[in-house]
Tab-separated table of C-alpha atoms in Angstrom:
chain	number	residue	atom	x	y	z
A	1008	MET	CA	145.536	-1.734	-21.497
A	1009	ASP	CA	147.283	1.099	-19.217
A	1010	GLU	CA	151.334	1.297	-19.418
A	1011	ASN	CA	151.242	0.346	-16.402
A	1012	ALA	CA	150.120	-2.807	-16.957
A	1013	LEU	CA	152.278	-3.064	-20.385
A	1014	ASP	CA	155.388	-2.427	-17.707
A	1015	GLN	CA	154.885	-5.387	-15.455
A	1016	LEU	CA	154.147	-8.064	-17.931
A	1017	THR	CA	156.572	-10.556	-18.122
A	1018	ILE	CA	156.433	-13.715	-21.114
A	1019	ALA	CA	157.282	-16.567	-19.002
A	1020	LEU	CA	159.293	-18.934	-20.795
A	1021	ASP	CA	160.314	-22.867	-19.659
A	1022	PRO	CA	163.312	-24.427	-19.139
A	1023	THR	CA	163.161	-25.718	-21.788
A	1024	ALA	CA	162.138	-22.749	-24.386
A	1025	GLN	CA	164.478	-21.608	-22.808
A	1026	THR	CA	167.229	-23.805	-24.120
A	1027	LEU	CA	165.991	-23.607	-27.389
A	1028	LEU	CA	166.303	-20.246	-27.565
A	1029	ALA	CA	169.554	-20.055	-26.533
A	1030	LEU	CA	170.038	-22.954	-29.469
A	1031	ALA	CA	168.502	-20.809	-31.718
A	1032	ILE	CA	170.466	-17.934	-31.308
A	1033	VAL	CA	173.896	-19.810	-31.181
A	1034	THR	CA	173.078	-21.208	-34.766
A	1035	MET	CA	171.766	-18.398	-36.217
A	1036	ILE	CA	175.390	-16.256	-34.980
A	1037	PHE	CA	177.169	-19.498	-36.292
A	1038	ALA	CA	175.629	-18.973	-39.355
A	1039	ILE	CA	176.171	-15.391	-39.956
A	1040	ALA	CA	179.756	-16.293	-39.253
A	1041	LEU	CA	180.257	-19.118	-42.066
A	1042	GLY	CA	179.742	-16.238	-44.486
A	1043	LEU	CA	182.066	-13.906	-43.492
A	1044	LYS	CA	185.168	-13.921	-45.858
A	1045	THR	CA	187.513	-11.137	-46.364
A	1046	GLU	CA	186.210	-9.104	-48.731
A	1047	HIS	CA	183.072	-8.184	-47.108
A	1048	PHE	CA	185.511	-6.389	-44.475
A	1049	SER	CA	187.106	-3.758	-48.119
A	1050	PHE	CA	185.473	-0.791	-46.657
A	1051	LEU	CA	188.381	-1.037	-43.785
A	1052	ARG	CA	191.442	-1.238	-46.607
A	1053	GLN	CA	189.890	0.898	-49.010
A	1054	ASP	CA	188.354	3.959	-46.567
A	1055	PRO	CA	188.734	3.327	-42.908
A	1056	LYS	CA	187.099	6.417	-42.285
A	1057	LEU	CA	184.432	5.671	-43.710
A	1058	PHE	CA	184.465	2.400	-42.408
A	1059	TRP	CA	184.639	2.978	-38.749
A	1060	GLY	CA	182.544	6.438	-39.261
A	1061	GLY	CA	179.900	3.952	-40.177
A	1062	LEU	CA	179.889	1.660	-37.291
A	1063	ALA	CA	180.072	4.377	-35.045
A	1064	ALA	CA	177.419	6.091	-36.453
A	1065	GLN	CA	175.618	2.620	-35.868
A	1066	LEU	CA	177.549	1.542	-32.496
A	1067	ILE	CA	177.228	4.914	-30.821
A	1068	GLY	CA	175.487	7.506	-32.246
A	1069	LEU	CA	172.199	5.345	-32.096
A	1070	PRO	CA	171.617	4.688	-29.064
A	1071	VAL	CA	173.038	8.210	-27.824
A	1072	MET	CA	170.046	9.157	-30.333
A	1073	THR	CA	168.176	6.809	-27.943
A	1074	LEU	CA	168.397	7.832	-24.885
A	1075	LEU	CA	167.808	11.892	-26.089
A	1076	LEU	CA	164.319	10.077	-27.584
A	1077	VAL	CA	163.674	8.633	-24.829
A	1078	THR	CA	164.430	11.146	-22.298
A	1079	LEU	CA	162.146	13.377	-24.476
A	1080	ILE	CA	158.927	11.521	-24.960
A	1081	ALA	CA	159.544	9.495	-21.589
A	1082	PRO	CA	157.410	6.467	-22.378
A	1083	HIS	CA	157.564	4.078	-19.811
A	1084	PRO	CA	160.412	2.118	-18.619
A	1085	SER	CA	159.722	-0.911	-20.321
A	1086	ILE	CA	158.919	0.545	-24.126
A	1087	ALA	CA	162.387	2.347	-23.146
A	1088	LEU	CA	164.269	-0.266	-21.950
A	1089	GLY	CA	163.037	-2.413	-25.346
A	1090	MET	CA	164.369	1.258	-27.507
A	1091	ILE	CA	167.821	0.880	-25.938
A	1092	VAL	CA	167.781	-3.240	-26.425
A	1093	VAL	CA	167.443	-2.368	-29.904
A	1094	ALA	CA	170.011	0.044	-30.692
A	1095	ALA	CA	172.530	-1.108	-28.463
A	1096	CYS	CA	172.263	-4.701	-31.361
A	1097	PRO	CA	174.182	-4.530	-34.585
A	1098	GLY	CA	172.204	-4.537	-38.165
A	1099	GLY	CA	170.836	-6.774	-39.874
A	1100	ASN	CA	171.023	-8.489	-43.546
A	1101	VAL	CA	167.846	-7.288	-44.073
A	1102	SER	CA	170.039	-4.194	-44.466
A	1103	ASN	CA	171.907	-5.388	-47.857
A	1104	PHE	CA	168.980	-6.408	-49.559
A	1105	MET	CA	167.402	-2.750	-48.846
A	1106	THR	CA	170.830	-1.433	-49.649
A	1107	TRP	CA	169.980	-2.688	-53.412
A	1108	GLY	CA	166.409	-1.561	-53.710
A	1109	ALA	CA	167.714	1.659	-53.034
A	1110	ARG	CA	170.202	1.796	-55.107
A	1111	GLY	CA	173.029	1.928	-52.542
A	1112	ASP	CA	176.557	1.144	-52.570
A	1113	ILE	CA	176.477	-2.974	-52.091
A	1114	ALA	CA	179.588	-3.069	-51.021
A	1115	TYR	CA	179.656	-0.887	-48.367
A	1116	SER	CA	176.882	-1.865	-46.684
A	1117	VAL	CA	177.831	-5.588	-46.305
A	1118	SER	CA	181.043	-4.641	-45.038
A	1119	LEU	CA	179.415	-2.233	-41.822
A	1120	THR	CA	176.952	-4.896	-41.606
A	1121	ALA	CA	179.858	-7.657	-41.304
A	1122	GLY	CA	181.439	-5.001	-39.200
A	1123	SER	CA	178.851	-4.444	-36.623
A	1124	SER	CA	178.249	-8.617	-36.468
A	1125	VAL	CA	182.058	-9.040	-35.134
A	1126	ILE	CA	182.226	-5.799	-32.782
A	1127	ALA	CA	178.100	-7.100	-31.720
A	1128	THR	CA	179.974	-9.726	-29.891
A	1129	LEU	CA	181.459	-7.925	-27.393
A	1130	TRP	CA	179.778	-4.717	-27.501
A	1131	THR	CA	176.246	-5.546	-27.223
A	1132	PRO	CA	176.024	-6.932	-23.755
A	1133	ALA	CA	177.488	-4.049	-22.445
A	1134	ALA	CA	176.472	-1.226	-24.702
A	1135	ILE	CA	172.835	-2.572	-23.175
A	1136	LEU	CA	174.074	-2.058	-19.818
A	1137	LEU	CA	175.384	1.364	-20.082
A	1138	TRP	CA	173.307	2.852	-22.059
A	1139	SER	CA	169.991	1.098	-19.653
A	1140	SER	CA	171.884	2.598	-16.626
A	1141	LEU	CA	172.503	6.313	-18.099
A	1142	TYR	CA	168.269	6.967	-18.236
A	1143	GLY	CA	166.815	6.215	-15.085
A	1144	PRO	CA	163.860	4.518	-15.124
A	1145	THR	CA	165.240	1.958	-16.895
A	1146	SER	CA	168.164	1.453	-14.377
A	1147	GLU	CA	165.291	1.435	-12.066
A	1148	LEU	CA	163.085	-0.886	-13.249
A	1149	LEU	CA	166.051	-3.458	-13.601
A	1150	ASP	CA	166.534	-2.851	-10.019
A	1151	THR	CA	162.951	-4.068	-9.728
A	1152	ILE	CA	163.551	-6.849	-11.415
A	1153	ALA	CA	166.560	-8.318	-9.323
A	1154	PHE	CA	168.730	-8.723	-12.754
A	1155	ASP	CA	171.842	-9.734	-12.106
A	1156	ARG	CA	173.864	-7.661	-14.633
A	1157	THR	CA	177.237	-9.508	-14.909
A	1158	ARG	CA	175.097	-12.993	-15.688
A	1159	PHE	CA	173.854	-11.287	-18.139
A	1160	VAL	CA	177.375	-9.889	-19.678
A	1161	ILE	CA	179.186	-13.124	-19.229
A	1162	GLN	CA	176.631	-15.389	-20.473
A	1163	THR	CA	175.301	-13.073	-23.596
A	1164	THR	CA	178.739	-12.996	-24.759
A	1165	PHE	CA	179.485	-16.015	-24.149
A	1166	MET	CA	176.254	-16.970	-26.403
A	1167	LEU	CA	177.693	-14.829	-28.851
A	1168	ALA	CA	181.624	-14.474	-29.284
A	1169	VAL	CA	181.768	-18.269	-29.091
A	1170	PRO	CA	179.823	-19.629	-32.285
A	1171	LEU	CA	181.268	-16.139	-33.880
A	1172	GLY	CA	184.731	-17.699	-33.574
A	1173	LEU	CA	184.173	-20.778	-34.520
A	1174	GLY	CA	181.705	-20.057	-37.454
A	1175	MET	CA	184.691	-17.684	-38.670
A	1176	ALA	CA	187.123	-20.117	-38.185
A	1177	THR	CA	185.245	-22.794	-40.329
A	1178	ALA	CA	185.577	-20.643	-43.036
A	1179	ARG	CA	189.192	-19.749	-43.060
A	1180	TYR	CA	189.787	-23.442	-42.866
A	1181	LEU	CA	187.009	-25.886	-44.173
A	1182	PRO	CA	185.241	-23.331	-46.894
A	1183	GLN	CA	183.699	-26.055	-48.442
A	1184	ILE	CA	181.828	-27.122	-45.481
A	1185	ALA	CA	180.747	-24.081	-44.438
A	1186	GLU	CA	179.547	-22.521	-47.404
A	1187	ARG	CA	177.410	-26.306	-47.599
A	1188	ILE	CA	175.967	-26.181	-44.008
A	1189	ARG	CA	175.209	-22.148	-43.515
A	1190	LYS	CA	171.992	-21.757	-45.405
A	1191	PRO	CA	170.597	-25.010	-44.207
A	1192	LEU	CA	172.019	-24.039	-40.235
A	1193	ALA	CA	170.868	-20.332	-40.871
A	1194	MET	CA	167.354	-21.901	-41.654
A	1195	ILE	CA	167.389	-24.332	-38.745
A	1196	GLY	CA	168.034	-21.108	-36.533
A	1197	GLY	CA	165.866	-19.564	-37.601
A	1198	GLY	CA	162.691	-22.143	-37.180
A	1199	ILE	CA	163.812	-22.475	-33.651
A	1200	LEU	CA	163.749	-19.158	-32.968
A	1201	ALA	CA	160.253	-18.446	-34.692
A	1202	TYR	CA	158.617	-21.275	-32.821
A	1203	VAL	CA	159.721	-20.061	-29.287
A	1204	VAL	CA	159.052	-16.771	-29.834
A	1205	ILE	CA	155.270	-17.427	-31.277
A	1206	VAL	CA	154.798	-19.946	-28.996
A	1207	GLY	CA	155.876	-17.577	-26.255
A	1208	VAL	CA	154.102	-14.831	-27.072
A	1209	ILE	CA	150.862	-16.588	-28.089
A	1210	GLY	CA	149.462	-16.845	-24.078
A	1211	PHE	CA	149.998	-12.910	-23.950
A	1212	TRP	CA	148.506	-12.178	-26.987
A	1213	PRO	CA	145.218	-10.332	-26.517
A	1214	LEU	CA	147.238	-7.613	-23.621
A	1215	LEU	CA	149.600	-7.331	-26.293
A	1216	VAL	CA	147.227	-6.022	-28.839
A	1217	ALA	CA	145.225	-3.916	-26.304
A	1218	GLY	CA	148.882	-2.102	-26.085
A	1219	TRP	CA	149.705	-1.529	-29.820
A	1220	MET	CA	148.867	2.088	-29.380
A	1221	LEU	CA	151.368	2.657	-26.434
A	1222	ILE	CA	153.913	0.661	-28.874
A	1223	LEU	CA	153.311	2.088	-32.146
A	1224	PHE	CA	154.496	5.513	-31.936
A	1225	PRO	CA	157.863	4.988	-30.162
A	1226	VAL	CA	158.529	2.675	-32.891
A	1227	ALA	CA	157.608	4.564	-35.533
A	1228	ALA	CA	160.437	7.910	-33.975
A	1229	HIS	CA	162.411	5.707	-32.871
A	1230	ASN	CA	162.759	3.770	-36.435
A	1231	ALA	CA	162.577	7.398	-38.547
A	1232	SER	CA	164.868	9.085	-36.019
A	1233	ALA	CA	167.562	6.503	-37.132
A	1234	PHE	CA	166.819	6.268	-40.763
A	1235	GLY	CA	167.736	10.068	-40.507
A	1236	LEU	CA	170.499	9.634	-38.233
A	1237	GLY	CA	171.869	7.346	-40.648
A	1238	TRP	CA	171.449	9.652	-43.638
A	1239	LEU	CA	172.813	12.928	-41.729
A	1240	SER	CA	176.205	10.821	-40.616
A	1241	GLY	CA	176.658	10.231	-44.494
A	1242	ARG	CA	176.596	13.727	-44.484
A	1243	LEU	CA	179.119	14.518	-41.965
A	1244	LEU	CA	181.669	11.513	-43.464
A	1245	GLY	CA	181.392	13.217	-47.066
A	1246	ALA	CA	180.268	9.743	-47.732
A	1247	THR	CA	178.502	9.344	-51.779
A	1248	GLU	CA	175.178	9.110	-52.667
A	1249	ASN	CA	175.173	5.976	-52.863
A	1250	ARG	CA	176.996	5.274	-49.883
A	1251	ARG	CA	174.546	7.766	-48.196
A	1252	ARG	CA	171.568	5.287	-48.646
A	1253	SER	CA	173.606	2.068	-47.202
A	1254	LEU	CA	174.253	4.506	-44.508
A	1255	THR	CA	170.970	5.307	-43.933
A	1256	PHE	CA	169.568	1.113	-43.705
A	1257	GLU	CA	172.504	0.519	-41.892
A	1258	VAL	CA	171.974	2.292	-38.704
A	1259	GLY	CA	167.755	2.284	-39.621
A	1260	ILE	CA	167.942	-1.310	-39.876
A	1261	GLN	CA	168.487	-3.433	-37.037
A	1262	ASN	CA	168.556	-6.912	-35.464
A	1263	ALA	CA	164.762	-6.537	-33.924
A	1264	GLY	CA	165.340	-10.709	-33.974
A	1265	LEU	CA	168.528	-10.921	-31.739
A	1266	ALA	CA	166.629	-7.992	-29.323
A	1267	VAL	CA	163.877	-10.157	-28.841
A	1268	VAL	CA	166.191	-13.030	-27.745
A	1269	LEU	CA	168.004	-11.367	-25.268
A	1270	LEU	CA	164.550	-9.793	-23.598
A	1271	LEU	CA	163.037	-12.960	-23.559
A	1272	ALA	CA	166.009	-15.494	-22.346
A	1273	GLN	CA	167.804	-12.737	-20.554
A	1274	LEU	CA	165.851	-10.000	-19.631
A	1275	LYS	CA	162.976	-11.429	-17.752
A	1276	GLY	CA	160.785	-11.398	-20.974
A	1277	LEU	CA	159.606	-7.731	-19.549
A	1278	GLY	CA	156.592	-7.356	-21.733
A	1279	GLY	CA	156.974	-3.563	-23.263
A	1280	ALA	CA	160.330	-4.121	-24.003
A	1281	ALA	CA	159.521	-7.138	-25.748
A	1282	ALA	CA	156.783	-5.807	-27.734
A	1283	ILE	CA	158.964	-2.818	-29.183
A	1284	ALA	CA	161.419	-5.332	-30.162
A	1285	ALA	CA	158.896	-7.482	-31.634
A	1286	ALA	CA	157.401	-4.555	-33.792
A	1287	TRP	CA	159.867	-2.858	-35.055
A	1288	GLY	CA	160.586	-5.975	-36.346
A	1289	VAL	CA	157.709	-6.371	-38.196
A	1290	TRP	CA	157.463	-2.104	-38.403
A	1291	HIS	CA	161.123	-1.411	-40.630
A	1292	PHE	CA	159.751	-4.138	-43.037
A	1293	ILE	CA	156.763	-1.123	-43.777
A	1294	SER	CA	159.464	2.030	-42.908
A	1295	GLY	CA	162.101	0.809	-45.457
A	1296	GLY	CA	159.838	-0.435	-48.433
A	1297	VAL	CA	158.969	3.698	-47.752
A	1298	MET	CA	162.670	4.992	-47.839
A	1299	ILE	CA	163.263	2.619	-50.462
A	1300	SER	CA	160.121	3.741	-52.514
A	1301	LEU	CA	161.510	7.618	-51.706
A	1302	PHE	CA	164.790	7.282	-53.083
A	1303	ARG	CA	163.588	5.230	-56.575
A	1304	PHE	CA	161.426	8.184	-56.240
A	1305	LEU	CA	164.311	10.563	-56.066
A	1306	ASP	CA	166.445	9.075	-58.986
A	1307	TRP	CA	163.243	9.055	-61.369
A	1308	ARG	CA	163.135	12.883	-60.792
A	1309	LYS	CA	166.781	13.679	-61.244
A	1310	ALA	CA	166.235	11.001	-64.300
A	1311	LYS	CA	163.312	13.063	-65.781
A	1312	ALA	CA	165.452	16.458	-65.204
A	1313	LEU	CA	168.248	15.368	-67.531
């Protein structure tokens, strides 16, 4: 497949699938909010510079780095858009698990995940428009598909902010109920999302496989740069070794599932962009495993030298 064909490919969902997709993300955001507790924001009190600096690296630094990267490698517009959408999404809970595996500071990782999840309800929709407008090819691509920017911001903000607010209120005032329903709701939301994405993509699978080589390098380069940015940000913030590892994973592991949902439900299902987000969701498990192994090897070398 050539790049022009990938740009023109769209993954069309029928109204029922679109409704299910919206329901999936609302359920998942609500479930995440049910698990947010005051102690998850402990670093806001203990070390505000490290907390806000870490969030800035993720929510501002990563999109800026992404713009520089797409300018450098000049992928086709839909591929660049997918990279920008992924960069504008908050971190995922997978980063907490990988931080644990790499012997990082889990409390710091959880604080950043919680903070980015709350801020993203208002920031992500606006950020996608902002960063995509600053790169000419993606801005032109959105114009060609008659993309309604105002409607996108309103719908997406509503879809993210309302379940987050309701979930946090439930966790605050009905903690026992929140704890009881949190995991089942997360599983239901994830199951609906998986079903809709599989059904929506399966018809285009041969085309996406044919375009794999167009996708692999941008995803790998983008993810590696994100890990590097996280590590460097930790150094600049004067973080300890274990907290630098936490920040490495917080910046390097993004919520690719949310990116796929937004691309399918709100951004016309553009093939190259959706493929990038889906590939990110697979690739960051591979690259994250490599990073964990690297950190463990460094610990082994250090212990052996003592």
